[in-house]
Amino acid sequence: MRIVNFKYITEASDLLRKNGNFLSNKRLRRLAYLDVHMNNYKLFSLYMSYKKVMNNDAANNQTIAIVIVVGLMIAVALFLIT
């Protein structure tokens, strides 16, 4: 099995614990491997719930980043207008 970054695994573990899913280290490494290296895999219901948690967190982070960028653009536009 290919190696998955340990930081990714620890962040995934924290996210899953916050959502009430407690997984063993071995199972978590397998899910992270599927997520990183075989992202079209859809045959495992535990993986689908794992993927849903990961995608939800990624979408939240992306929304926050977009709001920050739009806010900065508005601030620069207001600064240039006045």
PDB file of N, CA and C in Angstrom:
ATOM      1  N   MET A   1       0.841  -1.175   0.000  1.00  0.00           N
ATOM      2  CA  MET A   1       0.000   0.000   0.000  1.00  0.00           C
ATOM      3  C   MET A   1       0.890   1.243   0.000  1.00  0.00           C
ATOM      4  N   ARG A   2       0.516   2.198  -0.778  1.00  0.00           N
ATOM      5  CA  ARG A   2       1.288   3.434  -0.841  1.00  0.00           C
ATOM      6  C   ARG A   2       1.163   4.212   0.455  1.00  0.00           C
ATOM      7  N   ILE A   3       2.133   5.076   0.678  1.00  0.00           N
ATOM      8  CA  ILE A   3       2.165   5.870   1.898  1.00  0.00           C
ATOM      9  C   ILE A   3       1.306   7.121   1.722  1.00  0.00           C
ATOM     10  N   VAL A   4       0.518   7.441   2.742  1.00  0.00           N
ATOM     11  CA  VAL A   4      -0.282   8.655   2.781  1.00  0.00           C
ATOM     12  C   VAL A   4       0.318   9.541   3.850  1.00  0.00           C
ATOM     13  N   ASN A   5       0.366  10.837   3.609  1.00  0.00           N
ATOM     14  CA  ASN A   5       0.958  11.788   4.529  1.00  0.00           C
ATOM     15  C   ASN A   5       0.316  11.670   5.913  1.00  0.00           C
ATOM     16  N   PHE A   6       1.158  11.602   6.953  1.00  0.00           N
ATOM     17  CA  PHE A   6       0.671  11.435   8.320  1.00  0.00           C
ATOM     18  C   PHE A   6      -0.168  12.626   8.763  1.00  0.00           C
ATOM     19  N   LYS A   7       0.181  13.817   8.316  1.00  0.00           N
ATOM     20  CA  LYS A   7      -0.586  15.012   8.689  1.00  0.00           C
ATOM     21  C   LYS A   7      -2.014  14.915   8.148  1.00  0.00           C
ATOM     22  N   TYR A   8      -2.170  14.410   6.936  1.00  0.00           N
ATOM     23  CA  TYR A   8      -3.500  14.215   6.355  1.00  0.00           C
ATOM     24  C   TYR A   8      -4.309  13.232   7.192  1.00  0.00           C
ATOM     25  N   ILE A   9      -3.677  12.154   7.623  1.00  0.00           N
ATOM     26  CA  ILE A   9      -4.366  11.143   8.412  1.00  0.00           C
ATOM     27  C   ILE A   9      -4.796  11.709   9.761  1.00  0.00           C
ATOM     28  N   THR A  10      -3.957  12.492  10.409  1.00  0.00           N
ATOM     29  CA  THR A  10      -4.328  13.050  11.713  1.00  0.00           C
ATOM     30  C   THR A  10      -5.459  14.066  11.574  1.00  0.00           C
ATOM     31  N   GLU A  11      -5.427  14.875  10.522  1.00  0.00           N
ATOM     32  CA  GLU A  11      -6.523  15.821  10.299  1.00  0.00           C
ATOM     33  C   GLU A  11      -7.832  15.091   9.994  1.00  0.00           C
ATOM     34  N   ALA A  12      -7.754  14.031   9.210  1.00  0.00           N
ATOM     35  CA  ALA A  12      -8.943  13.228   8.911  1.00  0.00           C
ATOM     36  C   ALA A  12      -9.478  12.580  10.177  1.00  0.00           C
ATOM     37  N   SER A  13      -8.598  12.095  11.023  1.00  0.00           N
ATOM     38  CA  SER A  13      -9.012  11.480  12.281  1.00  0.00           C
ATOM     39  C   SER A  13      -9.725  12.496  13.170  1.00  0.00           C
ATOM     40  N   ASP A  14      -9.191  13.703  13.260  1.00  0.00           N
ATOM     41  CA  ASP A  14      -9.831  14.748  14.066  1.00  0.00           C
ATOM     42  C   ASP A  14     -11.216  15.098  13.529  1.00  0.00           C
ATOM     43  N   LEU A  15     -11.329  15.231  12.214  1.00  0.00           N
ATOM     44  CA  LEU A  15     -12.628  15.547  11.611  1.00  0.00           C
ATOM     45  C   LEU A  15     -13.650  14.441  11.857  1.00  0.00           C
ATOM     46  N   LEU A  16     -13.222  13.206  11.722  1.00  0.00           N
ATOM     47  CA  LEU A  16     -14.136  12.093  11.929  1.00  0.00           C
ATOM     48  C   LEU A  16     -14.570  11.988  13.391  1.00  0.00           C
ATOM     49  N   ARG A  17     -13.651  12.248  14.314  1.00  0.00           N
ATOM     50  CA  ARG A  17     -14.013  12.215  15.735  1.00  0.00           C
ATOM     51  C   ARG A  17     -15.013  13.307  16.073  1.00  0.00           C
ATOM     52  N   LYS A  18     -14.869  14.480  15.452  1.00  0.00           N
ATOM     53  CA  LYS A  18     -15.819  15.568  15.683  1.00  0.00           C
ATOM     54  C   LYS A  18     -17.212  15.197  15.169  1.00  0.00           C
ATOM     55  N   ASN A  19     -17.275  14.355  14.149  1.00  0.00           N
ATOM     56  CA  ASN A  19     -18.556  13.930  13.579  1.00  0.00           C
ATOM     57  C   ASN A  19     -19.071  12.632  14.176  1.00  0.00           C
ATOM     58  N   GLY A  20     -18.396  12.107  15.192  1.00  0.00           N
ATOM     59  CA  GLY A  20     -18.877  10.914  15.883  1.00  0.00           C
ATOM     60  C   GLY A  20     -18.449   9.601  15.264  1.00  0.00           C
ATOM     61  N   ASN A  21     -17.507   9.607  14.349  1.00  0.00           N
ATOM     62  CA  ASN A  21     -17.004   8.370  13.733  1.00  0.00           C
ATOM     63  C   ASN A  21     -15.621   8.071  14.301  1.00  0.00           C
ATOM     64  N   PHE A  22     -15.524   7.016  15.085  1.00  0.00           N
ATOM     65  CA  PHE A  22     -14.254   6.631  15.669  1.00  0.00           C
ATOM     66  C   PHE A  22     -13.739   5.414  14.912  1.00  0.00           C
ATOM     67  N   LEU A  23     -12.597   5.568  14.244  1.00  0.00           N
ATOM     68  CA  LEU A  23     -12.041   4.486  13.430  1.00  0.00           C
ATOM     69  C   LEU A  23     -10.678   4.083  13.961  1.00  0.00           C
ATOM     70  N   SER A  24     -10.324   2.823  13.744  1.00  0.00           N
ATOM     71  CA  SER A  24      -8.996   2.368  14.108  1.00  0.00           C
ATOM     72  C   SER A  24      -7.977   2.977  13.150  1.00  0.00           C
ATOM     73  N   ASN A  25      -6.733   2.966  13.565  1.00  0.00           N
ATOM     74  CA  ASN A  25      -5.675   3.555  12.749  1.00  0.00           C
ATOM     75  C   ASN A  25      -5.538   2.826  11.419  1.00  0.00           C
ATOM     76  N   LYS A  26      -5.655   1.517  11.453  1.00  0.00           N
ATOM     77  CA  LYS A  26      -5.536   0.707  10.231  1.00  0.00           C
ATOM     78  C   LYS A  26      -6.651   1.041   9.242  1.00  0.00           C
ATOM     79  N   ARG A  27      -7.883   1.124   9.734  1.00  0.00           N
ATOM     80  CA  ARG A  27      -9.017   1.435   8.871  1.00  0.00           C
ATOM     81  C   ARG A  27      -8.916   2.863   8.341  1.00  0.00           C
ATOM     82  N   LEU A  28      -8.465   3.779   9.189  1.00  0.00           N
ATOM     83  CA  LEU A  28      -8.309   5.161   8.770  1.00  0.00           C
ATOM     84  C   LEU A  28      -7.250   5.297   7.673  1.00  0.00           C
ATOM     85  N   ARG A  29      -6.153   4.566   7.813  1.00  0.00           N
ATOM     86  CA  ARG A  29      -5.121   4.599   6.769  1.00  0.00           C
ATOM     87  C   ARG A  29      -5.648   4.050   5.450  1.00  0.00           C
ATOM     88  N   ARG A  30      -6.462   3.002   5.504  1.00  0.00           N
ATOM     89  CA  ARG A  30      -7.038   2.443   4.275  1.00  0.00           C
ATOM     90  C   ARG A  30      -7.993   3.432   3.615  1.00  0.00           C
ATOM     91  N   LEU A  31      -8.819   4.101   4.400  1.00  0.00           N
ATOM     92  CA  LEU A  31      -9.745   5.084   3.841  1.00  0.00           C
ATOM     93  C   LEU A  31      -8.984   6.269   3.251  1.00  0.00           C
ATOM     94  N   ALA A  32      -7.933   6.710   3.938  1.00  0.00           N
ATOM     95  CA  ALA A  32      -7.133   7.821   3.420  1.00  0.00           C
ATOM     96  C   ALA A  32      -6.447   7.421   2.118  1.00  0.00           C
ATOM     97  N   TYR A  33      -5.966   6.174   2.044  1.00  0.00           N
ATOM     98  CA  TYR A  33      -5.358   5.694   0.807  1.00  0.00           C
ATOM     99  C   TYR A  33      -6.362   5.707  -0.334  1.00  0.00           C
ATOM    100  N   LEU A  34      -7.581   5.230  -0.069  1.00  0.00           N
ATOM    101  CA  LEU A  34      -8.613   5.237  -1.105  1.00  0.00           C
ATOM    102  C   LEU A  34      -8.939   6.662  -1.534  1.00  0.00           C
ATOM    103  N   ASP A  35      -8.971   7.571  -0.574  1.00  0.00           N
ATOM    104  CA  ASP A  35      -9.306   8.961  -0.872  1.00  0.00           C
ATOM    105  C   ASP A  35      -8.227   9.631  -1.704  1.00  0.00           C
ATOM    106  N   VAL A  36      -6.978   9.362  -1.401  1.00  0.00           N
ATOM    107  CA  VAL A  36      -5.876  10.039  -2.085  1.00  0.00           C
ATOM    108  C   VAL A  36      -5.551   9.385  -3.428  1.00  0.00           C
ATOM    109  N   HIS A  37      -5.497   8.065  -3.461  1.00  0.00           N
ATOM    110  CA  HIS A  37      -4.991   7.381  -4.651  1.00  0.00           C
ATOM    111  C   HIS A  37      -6.063   6.758  -5.542  1.00  0.00           C
ATOM    112  N   MET A  38      -7.250   6.529  -5.023  1.00  0.00           N
ATOM    113  CA  MET A  38      -8.312   5.908  -5.829  1.00  0.00           C
ATOM    114  C   MET A  38      -9.597   6.691  -5.594  1.00  0.00           C
ATOM    115  N   ASN A  39      -9.644   7.930  -6.024  1.00  0.00           N
ATOM    116  CA  ASN A  39     -10.741   8.825  -5.657  1.00  0.00           C
ATOM    117  C   ASN A  39     -12.068   8.516  -6.356  1.00  0.00           C
ATOM    118  N   ASN A  40     -12.137   7.565  -7.269  1.00  0.00           N
ATOM    119  CA  ASN A  40     -13.399   7.193  -7.907  1.00  0.00           C
ATOM    120  C   ASN A  40     -14.015   5.950  -7.296  1.00  0.00           C
ATOM    121  N   TYR A  41     -13.464   5.461  -6.211  1.00  0.00           N
ATOM    122  CA  TYR A  41     -13.941   4.247  -5.550  1.00  0.00           C
ATOM    123  C   TYR A  41     -15.280   4.523  -4.880  1.00  0.00           C
ATOM    124  N   LYS A  42     -16.296   3.663  -5.106  1.00  0.00           N
ATOM    125  CA  LYS A  42     -17.628   3.909  -4.566  1.00  0.00           C
ATOM    126  C   LYS A  42     -18.304   2.658  -3.987  1.00  0.00           C
ATOM    127  N   LEU A  43     -17.550   1.598  -3.703  1.00  0.00           N
ATOM    128  CA  LEU A  43     -18.178   0.340  -3.313  1.00  0.00           C
ATOM    129  C   LEU A  43     -18.227   0.091  -1.806  1.00  0.00           C
ATOM    130  N   PHE A  44     -17.774   1.004  -0.991  1.00  0.00           N
ATOM    131  CA  PHE A  44     -17.641   0.774   0.434  1.00  0.00           C
ATOM    132  C   PHE A  44     -18.402   1.866   1.175  1.00  0.00           C
ATOM    133  N   SER A  45     -19.449   1.502   1.911  1.00  0.00           N
ATOM    134  CA  SER A  45     -20.309   2.507   2.544  1.00  0.00           C
ATOM    135  C   SER A  45     -19.559   3.328   3.592  1.00  0.00           C
ATOM    136  N   LEU A  46     -18.622   2.710   4.321  1.00  0.00           N
ATOM    137  CA  LEU A  46     -17.825   3.468   5.285  1.00  0.00           C
ATOM    138  C   LEU A  46     -16.986   4.518   4.574  1.00  0.00           C
ATOM    139  N   TYR A  47     -16.443   4.150   3.410  1.00  0.00           N
ATOM    140  CA  TYR A  47     -15.660   5.112   2.636  1.00  0.00           C
ATOM    141  C   TYR A  47     -16.535   6.265   2.152  1.00  0.00           C
ATOM    142  N   MET A  48     -17.765   5.965   1.774  1.00  0.00           N
ATOM    143  CA  MET A  48     -18.655   7.033   1.299  1.00  0.00           C
ATOM    144  C   MET A  48     -18.973   8.021   2.422  1.00  0.00           C
ATOM    145  N   SER A  49     -19.166   7.546   3.645  1.00  0.00           N
ATOM    146  CA  SER A  49     -19.404   8.468   4.766  1.00  0.00           C
ATOM    147  C   SER A  49     -18.132   9.243   5.086  1.00  0.00           C
ATOM    148  N   TYR A  50     -16.969   8.582   4.989  1.00  0.00           N
ATOM    149  CA  TYR A  50     -15.680   9.256   5.178  1.00  0.00           C
ATOM    150  C   TYR A  50     -15.508  10.363   4.142  1.00  0.00           C
ATOM    151  N   LYS A  51     -15.790  10.031   2.902  1.00  0.00           N
ATOM    152  CA  LYS A  51     -15.641  11.002   1.808  1.00  0.00           C
ATOM    153  C   LYS A  51     -16.595  12.185   1.994  1.00  0.00           C
ATOM    154  N   LYS A  52     -17.807  11.930   2.491  1.00  0.00           N
ATOM    155  CA  LYS A  52     -18.771  12.993   2.714  1.00  0.00           C
ATOM    156  C   LYS A  52     -18.258  13.976   3.768  1.00  0.00           C
ATOM    157  N   VAL A  53     -17.666  13.467   4.838  1.00  0.00           N
ATOM    158  CA  VAL A  53     -17.111  14.329   5.889  1.00  0.00           C
ATOM    159  C   VAL A  53     -15.946  15.151   5.349  1.00  0.00           C
ATOM    160  N   MET A  54     -15.060  14.506   4.591  1.00  0.00           N
ATOM    161  CA  MET A  54     -13.894  15.206   4.045  1.00  0.00           C
ATOM    162  C   MET A  54     -14.315  16.279   3.037  1.00  0.00           C
ATOM    163  N   ASN A  55     -15.255  15.958   2.157  1.00  0.00           N
ATOM    164  CA  ASN A  55     -15.701  16.932   1.158  1.00  0.00           C
ATOM    165  C   ASN A  55     -16.444  18.095   1.801  1.00  0.00           C
ATOM    166  N   ASN A  56     -17.205  17.830   2.861  1.00  0.00           N
ATOM    167  CA  ASN A  56     -17.916  18.890   3.562  1.00  0.00           C
ATOM    168  C   ASN A  56     -16.928  19.866   4.188  1.00  0.00           C
ATOM    169  N   ASP A  57     -15.869  19.339   4.807  1.00  0.00           N
ATOM    170  CA  ASP A  57     -14.859  20.208   5.402  1.00  0.00           C
ATOM    171  C   ASP A  57     -14.118  21.003   4.335  1.00  0.00           C
ATOM    172  N   ALA A  58     -13.804  20.367   3.220  1.00  0.00           N
ATOM    173  CA  ALA A  58     -13.115  21.071   2.131  1.00  0.00           C
ATOM    174  C   ALA A  58     -13.995  22.179   1.559  1.00  0.00           C
ATOM    175  N   ALA A  59     -15.282  21.924   1.429  1.00  0.00           N
ATOM    176  CA  ALA A  59     -16.199  22.943   0.917  1.00  0.00           C
ATOM    177  C   ALA A  59     -16.298  24.118   1.888  1.00  0.00           C
ATOM    178  N   ASN A  60     -16.322  23.826   3.183  1.00  0.00           N
ATOM    179  CA  ASN A  60     -16.357  24.905   4.174  1.00  0.00           C
ATOM    180  C   ASN A  60     -15.095  25.757   4.107  1.00  0.00           C
ATOM    181  N   ASN A  61     -13.937  25.113   3.976  1.00  0.00           N
ATOM    182  CA  ASN A  61     -12.681  25.857   3.866  1.00  0.00           C
ATOM    183  C   ASN A  61     -12.647  26.707   2.601  1.00  0.00           C
ATOM    184  N   GLN A  62     -13.158  26.175   1.502  1.00  0.00           N
ATOM    185  CA  GLN A  62     -13.182  26.906   0.251  1.00  0.00           C
ATOM    186  C   GLN A  62     -14.117  28.104   0.344  1.00  0.00           C
ATOM    187  N   THR A  63     -15.249  27.948   1.005  1.00  0.00           N
ATOM    188  CA  THR A  63     -16.184  29.058   1.178  1.00  0.00           C
ATOM    189  C   THR A  63     -15.556  30.170   2.003  1.00  0.00           C
ATOM    190  N   ILE A  64     -14.862  29.810   3.063  1.00  0.00           N
ATOM    191  CA  ILE A  64     -14.188  30.815   3.895  1.00  0.00           C
ATOM    192  C   ILE A  64     -13.136  31.551   3.087  1.00  0.00           C
ATOM    193  N   ALA A  65     -12.366  30.841   2.281  1.00  0.00           N
ATOM    194  CA  ALA A  65     -11.332  31.474   1.466  1.00  0.00           C
ATOM    195  C   ALA A  65     -11.939  32.438   0.448  1.00  0.00           C
ATOM    196  N   ILE A  66     -13.040  32.038  -0.173  1.00  0.00           N
ATOM    197  CA  ILE A  66     -13.693  32.909  -1.156  1.00  0.00           C
ATOM    198  C   ILE A  66     -14.231  34.165  -0.490  1.00  0.00           C
ATOM    199  N   VAL A  67     -14.817  34.036   0.692  1.00  0.00           N
ATOM    200  CA  VAL A  67     -15.340  35.202   1.410  1.00  0.00           C
ATOM    201  C   VAL A  67     -14.207  36.161   1.765  1.00  0.00           C
ATOM    202  N   ILE A  68     -13.075  35.632   2.190  1.00  0.00           N
ATOM    203  CA  ILE A  68     -11.926  36.483   2.526  1.00  0.00           C
ATOM    204  C   ILE A  68     -11.422  37.217   1.289  1.00  0.00           C
ATOM    205  N   VAL A  69     -11.293  36.508   0.180  1.00  0.00           N
ATOM    206  CA  VAL A  69     -10.788  37.138  -1.049  1.00  0.00           C
ATOM    207  C   VAL A  69     -11.749  38.206  -1.549  1.00  0.00           C
ATOM    208  N   VAL A  70     -13.028  37.921  -1.545  1.00  0.00           N
ATOM    209  CA  VAL A  70     -14.012  38.916  -1.992  1.00  0.00           C
ATOM    210  C   VAL A  70     -13.993  40.130  -1.061  1.00  0.00           C
ATOM    211  N   GLY A  71     -13.874  39.897   0.240  1.00  0.00           N
ATOM    212  CA  GLY A  71     -13.782  41.000   1.193  1.00  0.00           C
ATOM    213  C   GLY A  71     -12.562  41.869   0.947  1.00  0.00           C
ATOM    214  N   LEU A  72     -11.434  41.236   0.671  1.00  0.00           N
ATOM    215  CA  LEU A  72     -10.215  42.003   0.362  1.00  0.00           C
ATOM    216  C   LEU A  72     -10.363  42.792  -0.931  1.00  0.00           C
ATOM    217  N   MET A  73     -11.004  42.202  -1.932  1.00  0.00           N
ATOM    218  CA  MET A  73     -11.205  42.916  -3.195  1.00  0.00           C
ATOM    219  C   MET A  73     -12.121  44.123  -2.997  1.00  0.00           C
ATOM    220  N   ILE A  74     -13.149  43.971  -2.196  1.00  0.00           N
ATOM    221  CA  ILE A  74     -14.045  45.097  -1.920  1.00  0.00           C
ATOM    222  C   ILE A  74     -13.303  46.177  -1.142  1.00  0.00           C
ATOM    223  N   ALA A  75     -12.479  45.785  -0.181  1.00  0.00           N
ATOM    224  CA  ALA A  75     -11.714  46.765   0.598  1.00  0.00           C
ATOM    225  C   ALA A  75     -10.737  47.529  -0.297  1.00  0.00           C
ATOM    226  N   VAL A  76     -10.078  46.842  -1.207  1.00  0.00           N
ATOM    227  CA  VAL A  76      -9.142  47.516  -2.127  1.00  0.00           C
ATOM    228  C   VAL A  76      -9.914  48.444  -3.058  1.00  0.00           C
ATOM    229  N   ALA A  77     -11.067  48.005  -3.557  1.00  0.00           N
ATOM    230  CA  ALA A  77     -11.873  48.848  -4.431  1.00  0.00           C
ATOM    231  C   ALA A  77     -12.326  50.104  -3.693  1.00  0.00           C
ATOM    232  N   LEU A  78     -12.773  49.975  -2.459  1.00  0.00           N
ATOM    233  CA  LEU A  78     -13.188  51.145  -1.686  1.00  0.00           C
ATOM    234  C   LEU A  78     -12.012  52.071  -1.399  1.00  0.00           C
ATOM    235  N   PHE A  79     -10.842  51.488  -1.162  1.00  0.00           N
ATOM    236  CA  PHE A  79      -9.641  52.287  -0.913  1.00  0.00           C
ATOM    237  C   PHE A  79      -9.262  53.079  -2.170  1.00  0.00           C
ATOM    238  N   LEU A  80      -9.375  52.466  -3.332  1.00  0.00           N
ATOM    239  CA  LEU A  80      -9.014  53.149  -4.580  1.00  0.00           C
ATOM    240  C   LEU A  80     -10.049  54.206  -4.977  1.00  0.00           C
ATOM    241  N   ILE A  81     -11.308  53.984  -4.622  1.00  0.00           N
ATOM    242  CA  ILE A  81     -12.358  54.943  -4.970  1.00  0.00           C
ATOM    243  C   ILE A  81     -12.228  56.203  -4.112  1.00  0.00           C
ATOM    244  N   THR A  82     -11.903  56.044  -2.852  1.00  0.00           N
ATOM    245  CA  THR A  82     -11.834  57.232  -1.972  1.00  0.00           C
ATOM    246  C   THR A  82     -10.483  57.845  -1.913  1.00  0.00           C
TER     247      THR A  82
END
